[in-house]
Coordinates of C-alpha atoms in Angstrom, one line a residue:
X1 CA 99.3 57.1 94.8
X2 CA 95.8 57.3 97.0
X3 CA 93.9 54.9 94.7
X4 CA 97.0 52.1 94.1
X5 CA 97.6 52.4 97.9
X6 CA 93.9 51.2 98.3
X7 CA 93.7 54.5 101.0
X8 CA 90.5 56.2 99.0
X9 CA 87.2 54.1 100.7
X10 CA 89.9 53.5 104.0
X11 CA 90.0 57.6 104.6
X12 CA 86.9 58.5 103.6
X13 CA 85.5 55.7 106.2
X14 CA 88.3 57.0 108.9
X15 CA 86.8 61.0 108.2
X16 CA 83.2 59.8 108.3
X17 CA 83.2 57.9 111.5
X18 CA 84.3 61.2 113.7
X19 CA 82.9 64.5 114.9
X20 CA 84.7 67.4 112.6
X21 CA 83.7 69.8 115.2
X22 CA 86.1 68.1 117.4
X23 CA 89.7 69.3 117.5
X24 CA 90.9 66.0 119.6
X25 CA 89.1 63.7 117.0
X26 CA 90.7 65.4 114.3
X27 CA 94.0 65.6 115.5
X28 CA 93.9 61.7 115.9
X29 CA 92.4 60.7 112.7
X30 CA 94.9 63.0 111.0
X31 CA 98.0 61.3 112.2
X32 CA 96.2 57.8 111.4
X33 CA 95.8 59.2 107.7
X34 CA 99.1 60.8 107.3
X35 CA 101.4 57.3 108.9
X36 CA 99.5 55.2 106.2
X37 CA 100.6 57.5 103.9
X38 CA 104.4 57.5 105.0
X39 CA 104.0 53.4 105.5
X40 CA 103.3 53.2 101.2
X41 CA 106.0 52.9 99.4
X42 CA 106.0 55.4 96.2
X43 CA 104.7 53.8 92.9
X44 CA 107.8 53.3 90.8
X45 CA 106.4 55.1 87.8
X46 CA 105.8 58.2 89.5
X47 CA 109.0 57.4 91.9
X48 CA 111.1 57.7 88.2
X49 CA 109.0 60.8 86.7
X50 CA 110.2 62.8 89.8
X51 CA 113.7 61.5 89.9
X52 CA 114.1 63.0 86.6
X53 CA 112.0 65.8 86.9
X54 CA 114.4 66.8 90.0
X55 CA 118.0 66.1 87.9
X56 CA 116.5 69.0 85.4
X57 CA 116.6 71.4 88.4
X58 CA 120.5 70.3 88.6
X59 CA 119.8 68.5 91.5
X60 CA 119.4 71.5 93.8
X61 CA 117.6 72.6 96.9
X62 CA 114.3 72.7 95.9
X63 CA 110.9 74.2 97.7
X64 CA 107.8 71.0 98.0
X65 CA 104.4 73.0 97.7
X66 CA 100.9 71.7 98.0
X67 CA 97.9 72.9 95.6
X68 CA 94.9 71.8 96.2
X69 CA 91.5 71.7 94.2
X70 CA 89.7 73.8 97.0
X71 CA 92.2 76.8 97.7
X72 CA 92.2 79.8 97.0
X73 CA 88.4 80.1 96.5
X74 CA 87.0 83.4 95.2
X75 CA 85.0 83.1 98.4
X76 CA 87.5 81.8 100.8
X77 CA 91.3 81.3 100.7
X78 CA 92.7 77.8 102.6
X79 CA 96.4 79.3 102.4
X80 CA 98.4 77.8 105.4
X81 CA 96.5 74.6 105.5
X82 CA 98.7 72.2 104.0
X83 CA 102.0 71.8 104.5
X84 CA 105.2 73.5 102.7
X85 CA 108.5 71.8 102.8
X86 CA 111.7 74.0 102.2
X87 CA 115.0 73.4 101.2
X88 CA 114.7 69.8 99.9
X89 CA 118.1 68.4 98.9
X90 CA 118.3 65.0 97.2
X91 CA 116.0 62.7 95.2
X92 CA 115.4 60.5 98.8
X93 CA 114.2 63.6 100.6
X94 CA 112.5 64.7 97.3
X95 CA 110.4 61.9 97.4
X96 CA 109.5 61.6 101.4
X97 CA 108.3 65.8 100.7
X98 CA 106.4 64.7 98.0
X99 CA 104.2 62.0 100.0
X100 CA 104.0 63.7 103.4
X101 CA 102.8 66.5 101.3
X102 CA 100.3 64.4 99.6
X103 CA 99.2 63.5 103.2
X104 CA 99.0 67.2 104.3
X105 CA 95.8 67.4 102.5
X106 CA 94.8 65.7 105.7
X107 CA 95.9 67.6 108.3
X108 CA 93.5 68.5 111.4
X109 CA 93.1 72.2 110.4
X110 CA 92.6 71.8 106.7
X111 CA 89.8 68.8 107.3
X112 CA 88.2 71.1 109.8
X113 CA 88.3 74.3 107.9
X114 CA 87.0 72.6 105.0
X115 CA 84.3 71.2 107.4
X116 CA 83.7 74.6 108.5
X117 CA 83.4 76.3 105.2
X118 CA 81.2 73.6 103.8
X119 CA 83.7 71.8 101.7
X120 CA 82.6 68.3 100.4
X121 CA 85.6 65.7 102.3
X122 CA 85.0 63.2 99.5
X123 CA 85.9 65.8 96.4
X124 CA 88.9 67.7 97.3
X125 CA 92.1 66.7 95.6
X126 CA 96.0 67.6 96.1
X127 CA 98.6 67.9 93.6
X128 CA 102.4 69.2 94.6
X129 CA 104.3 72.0 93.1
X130 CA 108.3 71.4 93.5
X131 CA 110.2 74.5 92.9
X132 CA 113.8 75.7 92.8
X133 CA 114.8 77.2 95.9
X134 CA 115.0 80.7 96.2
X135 CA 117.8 81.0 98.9
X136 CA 116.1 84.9 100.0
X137 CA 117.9 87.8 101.6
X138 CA 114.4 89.3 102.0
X139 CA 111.1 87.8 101.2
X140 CA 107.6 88.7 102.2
X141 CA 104.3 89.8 101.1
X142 CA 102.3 92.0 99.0
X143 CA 98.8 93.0 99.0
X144 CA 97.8 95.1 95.5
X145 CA 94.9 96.4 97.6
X146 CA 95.0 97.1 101.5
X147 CA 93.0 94.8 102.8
X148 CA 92.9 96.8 106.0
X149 CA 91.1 99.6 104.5
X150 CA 89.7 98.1 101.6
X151 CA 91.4 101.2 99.4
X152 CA 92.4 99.5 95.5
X153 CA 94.7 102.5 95.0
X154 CA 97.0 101.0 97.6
X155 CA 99.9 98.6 98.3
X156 CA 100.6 96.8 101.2
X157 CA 103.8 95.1 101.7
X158 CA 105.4 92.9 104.5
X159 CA 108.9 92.2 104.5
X160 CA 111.7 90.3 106.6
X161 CA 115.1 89.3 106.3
X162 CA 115.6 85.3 105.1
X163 CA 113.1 83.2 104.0
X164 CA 109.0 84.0 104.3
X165 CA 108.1 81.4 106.6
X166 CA 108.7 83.2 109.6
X167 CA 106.3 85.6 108.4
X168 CA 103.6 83.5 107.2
X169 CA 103.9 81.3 109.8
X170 CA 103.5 84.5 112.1
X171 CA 106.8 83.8 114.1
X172 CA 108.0 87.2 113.4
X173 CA 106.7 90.9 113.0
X174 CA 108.0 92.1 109.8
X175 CA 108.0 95.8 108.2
X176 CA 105.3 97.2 107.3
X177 CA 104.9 99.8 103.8
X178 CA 101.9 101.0 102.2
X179 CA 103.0 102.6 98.5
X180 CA 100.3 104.6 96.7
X181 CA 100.3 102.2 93.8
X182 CA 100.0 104.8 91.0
X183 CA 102.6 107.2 92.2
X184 CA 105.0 104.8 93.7
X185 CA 105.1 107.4 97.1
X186 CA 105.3 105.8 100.2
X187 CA 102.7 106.8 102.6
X188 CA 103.6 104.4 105.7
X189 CA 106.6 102.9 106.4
X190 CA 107.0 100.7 110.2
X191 CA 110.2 98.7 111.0
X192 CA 109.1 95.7 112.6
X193 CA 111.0 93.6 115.0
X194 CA 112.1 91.3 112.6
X195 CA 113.9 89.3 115.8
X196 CA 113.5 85.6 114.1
X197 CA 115.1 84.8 110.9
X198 CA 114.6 81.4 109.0
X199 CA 117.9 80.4 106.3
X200 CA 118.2 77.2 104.9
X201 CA 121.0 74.8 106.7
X202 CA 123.6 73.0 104.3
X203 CA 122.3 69.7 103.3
X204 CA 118.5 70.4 103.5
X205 CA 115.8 72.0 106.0
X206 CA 115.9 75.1 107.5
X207 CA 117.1 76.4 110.5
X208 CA 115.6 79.5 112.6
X209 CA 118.3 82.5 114.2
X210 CA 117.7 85.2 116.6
X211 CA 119.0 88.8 115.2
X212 CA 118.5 92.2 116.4
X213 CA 118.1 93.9 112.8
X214 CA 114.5 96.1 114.9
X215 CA 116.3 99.4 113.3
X216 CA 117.4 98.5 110.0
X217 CA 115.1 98.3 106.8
X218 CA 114.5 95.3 105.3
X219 CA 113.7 96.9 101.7
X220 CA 115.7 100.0 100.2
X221 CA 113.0 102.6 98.7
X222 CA 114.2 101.5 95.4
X223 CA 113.2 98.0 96.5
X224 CA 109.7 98.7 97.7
X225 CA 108.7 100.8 94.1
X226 CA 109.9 97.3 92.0
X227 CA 108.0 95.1 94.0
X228 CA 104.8 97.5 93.8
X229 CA 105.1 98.0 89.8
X230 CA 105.2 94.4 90.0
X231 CA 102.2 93.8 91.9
X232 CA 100.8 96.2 89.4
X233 CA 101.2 94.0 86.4
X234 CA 100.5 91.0 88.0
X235 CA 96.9 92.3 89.2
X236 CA 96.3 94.3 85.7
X237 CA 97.0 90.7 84.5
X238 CA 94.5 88.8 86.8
X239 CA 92.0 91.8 86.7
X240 CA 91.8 91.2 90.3
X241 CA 94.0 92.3 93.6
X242 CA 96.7 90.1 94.5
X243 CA 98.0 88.5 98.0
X244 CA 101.8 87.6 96.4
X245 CA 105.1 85.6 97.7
X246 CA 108.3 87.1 96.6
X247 CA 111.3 87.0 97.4
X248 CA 114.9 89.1 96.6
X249 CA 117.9 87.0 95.9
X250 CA 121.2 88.5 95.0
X251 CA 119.5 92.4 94.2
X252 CA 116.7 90.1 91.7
X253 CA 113.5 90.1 92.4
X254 CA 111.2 86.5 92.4
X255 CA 108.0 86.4 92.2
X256 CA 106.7 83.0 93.9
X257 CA 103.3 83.2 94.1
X258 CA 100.3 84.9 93.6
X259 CA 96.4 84.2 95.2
X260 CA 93.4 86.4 94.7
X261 CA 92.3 88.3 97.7
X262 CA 89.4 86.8 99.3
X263 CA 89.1 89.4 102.3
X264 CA 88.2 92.6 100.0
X265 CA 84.4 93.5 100.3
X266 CA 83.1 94.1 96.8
X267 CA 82.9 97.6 95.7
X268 CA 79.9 98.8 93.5
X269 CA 81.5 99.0 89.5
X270 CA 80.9 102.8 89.2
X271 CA 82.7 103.7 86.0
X272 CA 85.4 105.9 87.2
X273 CA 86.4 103.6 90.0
X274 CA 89.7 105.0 90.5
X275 CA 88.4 108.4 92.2
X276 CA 87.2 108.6 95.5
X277 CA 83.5 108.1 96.5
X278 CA 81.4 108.3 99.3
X279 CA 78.5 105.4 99.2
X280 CA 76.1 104.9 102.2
X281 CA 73.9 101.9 102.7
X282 CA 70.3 101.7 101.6
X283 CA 69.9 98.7 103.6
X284 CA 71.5 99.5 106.9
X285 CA 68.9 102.9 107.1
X286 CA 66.3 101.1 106.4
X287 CA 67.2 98.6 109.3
X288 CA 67.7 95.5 106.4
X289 CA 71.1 94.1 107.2
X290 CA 70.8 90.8 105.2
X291 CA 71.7 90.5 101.5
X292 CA 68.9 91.7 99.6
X293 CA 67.2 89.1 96.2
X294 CA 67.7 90.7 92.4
X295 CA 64.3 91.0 92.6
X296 CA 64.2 92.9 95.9
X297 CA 67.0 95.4 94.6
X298 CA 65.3 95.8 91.0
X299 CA 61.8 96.8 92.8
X300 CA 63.7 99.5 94.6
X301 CA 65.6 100.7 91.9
X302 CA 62.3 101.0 90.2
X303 CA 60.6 102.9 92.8
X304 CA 63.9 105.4 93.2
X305 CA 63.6 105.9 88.9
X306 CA 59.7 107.0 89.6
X307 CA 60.7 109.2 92.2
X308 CA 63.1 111.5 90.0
X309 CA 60.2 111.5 87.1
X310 CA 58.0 113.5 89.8
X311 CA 60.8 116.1 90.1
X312 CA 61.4 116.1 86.4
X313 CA 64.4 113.9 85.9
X314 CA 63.8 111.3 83.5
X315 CA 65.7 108.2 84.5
X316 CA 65.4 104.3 83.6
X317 CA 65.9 102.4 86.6
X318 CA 68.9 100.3 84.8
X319 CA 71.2 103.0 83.7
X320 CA 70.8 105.4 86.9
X321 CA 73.4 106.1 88.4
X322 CA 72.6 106.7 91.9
X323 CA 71.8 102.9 93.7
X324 CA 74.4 100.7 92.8
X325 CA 74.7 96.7 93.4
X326 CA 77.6 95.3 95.1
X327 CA 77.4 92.1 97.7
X328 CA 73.8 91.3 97.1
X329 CA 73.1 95.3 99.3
X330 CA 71.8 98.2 97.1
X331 CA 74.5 101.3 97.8
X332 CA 73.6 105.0 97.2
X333 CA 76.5 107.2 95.8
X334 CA 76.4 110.6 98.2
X335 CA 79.9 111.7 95.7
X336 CA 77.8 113.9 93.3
X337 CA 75.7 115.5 96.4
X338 CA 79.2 116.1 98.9
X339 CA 81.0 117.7 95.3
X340 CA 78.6 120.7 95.5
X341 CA 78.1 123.2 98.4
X342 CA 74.3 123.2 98.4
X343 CA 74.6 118.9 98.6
X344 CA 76.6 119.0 101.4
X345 CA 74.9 121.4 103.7
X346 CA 71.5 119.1 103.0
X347 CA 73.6 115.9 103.6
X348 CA 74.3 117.6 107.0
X349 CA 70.5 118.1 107.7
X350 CA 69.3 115.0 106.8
X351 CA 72.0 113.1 108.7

């Protein structure tokens, strides 16, 4: 669409020419981009791959989704920069979602996080995802680690009634669960407000209520174990924790998206990872806050190894298990010392 349009070398020029630091300037260029885009007419190829694409869905209400080559980093996570379009009904509507989509690859806030974060303007790319429609009684999202606490053992889930957009949008304060993922016991359970409620309206688009539903539940117990066995799987699956879309639609559960988290702080791999343990940081008491070279953190590890020999404890500085890497920091594991008696009353006096 961007290269027969000729709009390619004509937005890259328009991006170059401003200050990225400047909100205004982005705001304007953005709305420059995205009517050029809505001015092109759809190249009939692509116009006819969609139109048939959409009559295999039956023709129904469908969900217009962006996904673009620099989300959902390991490092960083651009979710909420493009745009979403829900409850698309017809091939006409289809195909207006699918460009101003496009053209949300352009919007202020994703051009100046990517600004922000370092992202090349001239590389990144957008592709939609169109998806049935998943009219929701509840929806929400689940976290397969807390990323409040950091804790893997836990999951977090927010829920509302209607569609999630309220609640990723931030337009309502859902309720709030924390399941101990193993078990399936829930620790914490708060009722949110839940006073805005988005539904889709009968012939497209969505429309937003006002409800007074502060006391009642959004998930049934039974509800909030399913959705955590399946955040289970799906992370077992990634082998990494999960920030997931779902959504319940007549008593089944949907699963509509899943993302890496990018807000966990890396813990160091000690082998029995699912116990707790205590590590403090080598760094911070020696006053070295910034991330510390291979080199640097090998050296130490060496120096540690000779230590133990001079008290009889013969340790390569490779397989000890005592300093442990994890975000570029060295990390010393106090959980054998705080186990025994004698290790926590010299923890005490040294501290």
């Amino acid at each position: 669409f961007v290269e027969e349009a000729g709009l390619a070398a004509w937005i890259q020029e328009q991006v170059a020419a401003i200050d990225l630091t400047d909100a205004d300037a982005l705001a304007a260029v953005s709305e420059r981009i995205r009517a050029r885009f809505r001015e092109q007419p759809m190249p009939p190829e692509a116009a006819a791959a969609i139109r048939r694409a959409y009559r295999e869905l039956d023709d129904g209400p469908v969900a217009v989704r962006s996904s673009a080559t620099a989300e959902d980093l390991p490092d960083m996570s651009f979710a909420g920069q493009q745009d979403t379009y829900l409850n698309v009904v017809g091939e006409d509507a289809l195909l207006e979602a699918v460009v101003a989509c496009w053209s949300s690859l352009w919007t202020a806030r994703a051009m100046g996080y990517r600004a922000r974060n370092g992202i090349d303007q001239r590389t990144v790319r957008l592709a939609v995802v169109v998806q049935r429609m998943v009219q929701s009684e509840v929806s929400g999202v689940l976290f397969t680690a807390n990323p409040l606490t950091g804790r893997r053992t836990e999951t977090v889930i927010d829920a509302t009634f209607g569609l999630g957009e309220a609640l990723v949008s931030g337009q309502v304060e859902p309720d709030h669960y924390v399941v101990e993922t193993a078990t399936g016991r829930i620790i914490e359970k708060r009722l949110g407000a839940k006073a805005t409620v988005i539904r889709s309206r009968d012939g497209g688009g969505v429309a937003a209520e006002t409800m007074d539903r502060a006391q009642e539940q959004a998930l049934t117990d039974d509800q909030i174990r399913e959705l955590t066995e399946l955040g289970r799987q799906v992370a077992a699956f990634y082998d990494f924790p999960q920030d997931i879309e779902w959504a319940f639609a007549g008593g089944k559960l949907y699963l509509l998206q899943s993302r890496p988290i990018t807000s966990l702080f890396p813990l160091p791999p000690v082998g029995d990872a699912e116990d707790l343990h205590v590590f403090i940081s080598f760094g911070a008491i020696q006053g070295m806050l910034d991330p510390m070279t291979p080199l640097g953190r090998d050296v130490i590890k060496a120096i540690f190894a000779g230590g133990g020999r001079l008290f009889g404890y013969e340790t390569d500085y490779r397989s000890q298990k005592v300093l442990w890497d994890a975000a570029e920091r060295l990390w010393g594991d106090l959980t054998p010392m705080l186990r025994h008696p004698i290790g926590r009353r010299l923890y005490r006096w040294a501290i």
